[in-house]
Coordinates of N, CA and C in Angstrom, one line a residue:
M1 N -29.7 10.0 -4.7 CA -29.7 8.8 -5.6 C -28.8 7.7 -5.0
F2 N -27.6 8.1 -4.8 CA -26.7 7.0 -4.3 C -27.3 6.3 -3.0
S3 N -27.7 6.9 -2.1 CA -28.2 6.3 -0.7 C -29.4 5.5 -1.0
E4 N -30.1 5.7 -2.3 CA -31.3 4.6 -2.5 C -30.9 3.6 -3.6
T5 N -29.7 3.4 -3.9 CA -29.2 2.4 -4.9 C -28.5 1.3 -4.0
D6 N -29.0 0.0 -4.4 CA -28.5 -1.1 -3.9 C -27.4 -1.6 -4.7
F7 N -26.2 -1.6 -4.3 CA -25.1 -2.1 -5.2 C -24.6 -3.7 -4.8
T8 N -25.5 -4.3 -4.0 CA -25.0 -5.7 -3.5 C -24.6 -6.5 -4.6
E9 N -25.5 -6.7 -5.5 CA -25.3 -7.9 -6.6 C -23.9 -7.4 -7.2
D10 N -23.8 -6.2 -7.5 CA -22.7 -5.6 -8.4 C -21.5 -5.9 -7.6
L11 N -21.4 -5.6 -6.3 CA -20.2 -5.9 -5.5 C -19.9 -7.4 -5.4
K12 N -20.9 -8.3 -5.3 CA -20.5 -9.6 -5.3 C -19.8 -10.2 -6.6
K13 N -20.1 -9.5 -7.8 CA -19.4 -9.8 -8.9 C -18.0 -9.5 -9.1
I14 N -17.5 -8.6 -8.5 CA -16.1 -8.0 -8.6 C -15.2 -9.1 -8.1
N15 N -14.2 -9.5 -9.1 CA -13.4 -10.6 -8.6 C -11.8 -10.1 -8.7
V16 N -11.6 -9.0 -8.5 CA -10.2 -8.3 -8.6 C -9.8 -7.8 -7.2
P17 N -8.6 -7.6 -6.9 CA -8.3 -7.0 -5.6 C -8.8 -5.5 -5.5
V18 N -9.5 -5.1 -4.4 CA -10.0 -3.9 -4.2 C -9.5 -3.3 -2.9
L19 N -9.1 -2.0 -3.0 CA -8.8 -1.2 -1.8 C -10.0 -0.3 -1.5
L20 N -10.8 -0.5 -0.4 CA -11.6 0.3 0.1 C -11.0 1.4 1.1
M21 N -11.2 2.6 0.8 CA -10.8 3.7 1.7 C -11.8 4.5 2.1
H22 N -11.9 4.7 3.5 CA -13.0 5.4 4.0 C -12.6 6.3 5.1
G23 N -13.0 7.4 5.4 CA -12.7 8.3 6.5 C -13.7 7.9 7.6
D24 N -13.2 7.9 8.8 CA -14.3 7.6 9.9 C -15.1 8.7 10.4
D25 N -14.8 10.0 9.8 CA -15.5 11.1 10.3 C -16.3 11.5 9.0
D26 N -16.8 10.8 7.9 CA -17.5 11.0 6.7 C -18.8 11.1 7.2
L27 N -19.3 12.3 7.2 CA -20.7 12.6 7.6 C -21.7 12.5 6.4
A28 N -21.3 12.4 5.2 CA -22.0 12.3 3.9 C -22.4 10.9 3.7
V29 N -21.5 10.0 3.9 CA -21.6 8.6 3.6 C -21.0 7.9 4.8
P30 N -21.6 7.7 5.9 CA -21.1 7.1 7.1 C -20.4 5.7 6.8
I31 N -19.5 5.4 7.6 CA -18.6 4.2 7.1 C -19.4 2.8 7.5
E32 N -20.4 3.0 8.4 CA -21.3 1.8 8.8 C -22.2 1.6 7.6
D33 N -22.5 2.6 6.9 CA -23.5 2.5 5.8 C -23.0 2.1 4.4
A34 N -21.6 2.0 4.3 CA -20.9 2.0 3.1 C -19.8 0.8 3.1
A35 N -18.6 1.4 3.5 CA -17.4 0.4 3.5 C -17.6 -0.8 4.3
Q36 N -18.0 -0.7 5.5 CA -18.2 -1.9 6.4 C -19.0 -2.7 5.9
L37 N -20.1 -2.5 5.0 CA -21.0 -3.4 4.4 C -20.4 -4.0 3.1
A38 N -19.8 -3.2 2.3 CA -19.1 -3.5 1.1 C -17.9 -4.4 1.2
I39 N -17.2 -4.3 2.3 CA -16.0 -5.2 2.6 C -16.4 -6.6 2.8
K40 N -17.7 -6.8 3.2 CA -18.2 -8.2 3.3 C -18.7 -8.9 2.1
L41 N -18.9 -8.1 1.0 CA -19.2 -8.6 -0.2 C -18.2 -8.7 -1.3
L42 N -17.1 -8.0 -1.1 CA -16.0 -8.0 -2.1 C -15.1 -9.2 -1.7
K43 N -14.8 -10.1 -2.7 CA -14.1 -11.4 -2.4 C -12.5 -11.1 -2.0
Q44 N -11.9 -10.1 -2.7 CA -10.6 -9.8 -2.7 C -10.4 -8.4 -2.2
S45 N -10.8 -8.0 -1.0 CA -10.8 -6.7 -0.7 C -10.0 -6.3 0.7
Q46 N -9.6 -5.1 0.8 CA -8.9 -4.6 1.9 C -9.5 -3.4 2.3
L47 N -9.9 -3.1 3.6 CA -10.5 -1.9 4.0 C -9.4 -1.0 4.8
K48 N -9.2 0.1 4.5 CA -8.2 1.1 5.1 C -9.1 2.4 5.6
V49 N -9.2 2.4 6.9 CA -10.0 3.6 7.6 C -9.2 4.6 8.1
Y50 N -9.3 5.7 7.6 CA -8.6 7.0 8.0 C -9.3 7.8 9.1
K51 N -8.5 7.7 10.2 CA -9.3 8.3 11.5 C -9.2 9.8 11.2
G52 N -10.3 10.4 11.6 CA -10.7 11.8 11.4 C -11.0 12.2 10.3
C53 N -10.9 11.5 9.1 CA -10.9 12.0 7.7 C -12.4 12.2 7.4
P54 N -12.8 13.3 6.6 CA -14.1 13.5 6.2 C -14.5 12.9 4.8
H55 N -15.6 13.2 4.2 CA -16.0 12.6 2.9 C -15.1 13.2 1.8
G56 N -14.5 14.3 2.0 CA -13.6 14.9 1.0 C -12.1 14.6 1.3
M57 N -11.8 13.5 1.8 CA -10.6 13.0 2.2 C -9.5 12.9 1.0
L58 N -10.1 12.8 -0.3 CA -9.1 12.7 -1.3 C -8.5 14.1 -1.7
T59 N -9.1 15.1 -1.3 CA -8.6 16.5 -1.4 C -7.8 16.9 -0.2
T60 N -8.3 16.6 1.0 CA -7.9 17.1 2.4 C -6.6 16.3 2.9
H61 N -6.7 15.0 2.3 CA -5.6 14.0 2.8 C -4.8 13.3 1.6
A62 N -4.6 14.1 0.4 CA -4.2 13.5 -0.7 C -2.9 12.8 -0.6
D63 N -2.0 13.5 0.0 CA -0.6 12.7 0.0 C -0.7 11.4 0.6
E64 N -1.4 11.4 1.7 CA -1.6 10.0 2.6 C -2.2 9.0 1.6
L65 N -3.3 9.4 1.1 CA -4.1 8.5 0.2 C -3.3 7.9 -1.0
N66 N -2.7 9.0 -1.7 CA -1.9 8.7 -2.8 C -0.8 7.6 -2.4
T67 N -0.2 7.9 -1.3 CA 0.8 6.9 -1.0 C 0.1 5.4 -0.8
D68 N -0.8 5.3 -0.1 CA -1.6 4.1 0.1 C -2.1 3.4 -1.2
I69 N -2.6 4.2 -2.1 CA -3.0 3.7 -3.4 C -1.7 3.2 -4.2
L70 N -0.8 3.8 -4.2 CA 0.4 3.4 -4.9 C 1.0 1.9 -4.2
S71 N 1.0 2.0 -3.0 CA 1.4 0.8 -2.3 C 0.5 -0.5 -2.6
F72 N -0.8 -0.2 -2.6 CA -1.7 -1.3 -2.9 C -1.5 -1.7 -4.3
I73 N -1.3 -0.9 -5.3 CA -1.2 -1.2 -6.7 C 0.1 -2.2 -7.0
R74 N 1.2 -1.6 -6.2 CA 2.4 -2.3 -6.3 C 2.4 -3.7 -5.7
T75 N 1.6 -4.1 -4.9 CA 1.7 -5.5 -4.3 C 0.8 -6.5 -5.1

């Protein structure tokens, strides 16, 4: 379902700062098909790419991602 849903118009409406986090080894949702398209549509966004991280990076690399999330929130 996710791969068949077009979020273009929804992303264009977001007007708050957004941190996009994506692993460059995500085989379920390739970065080219998701984050690299979304970053162009979000007005106030920042893309952080995690080298070698898989789709489940929130579990496999939690410490690194949590640090980056806290840093983003605090700025």
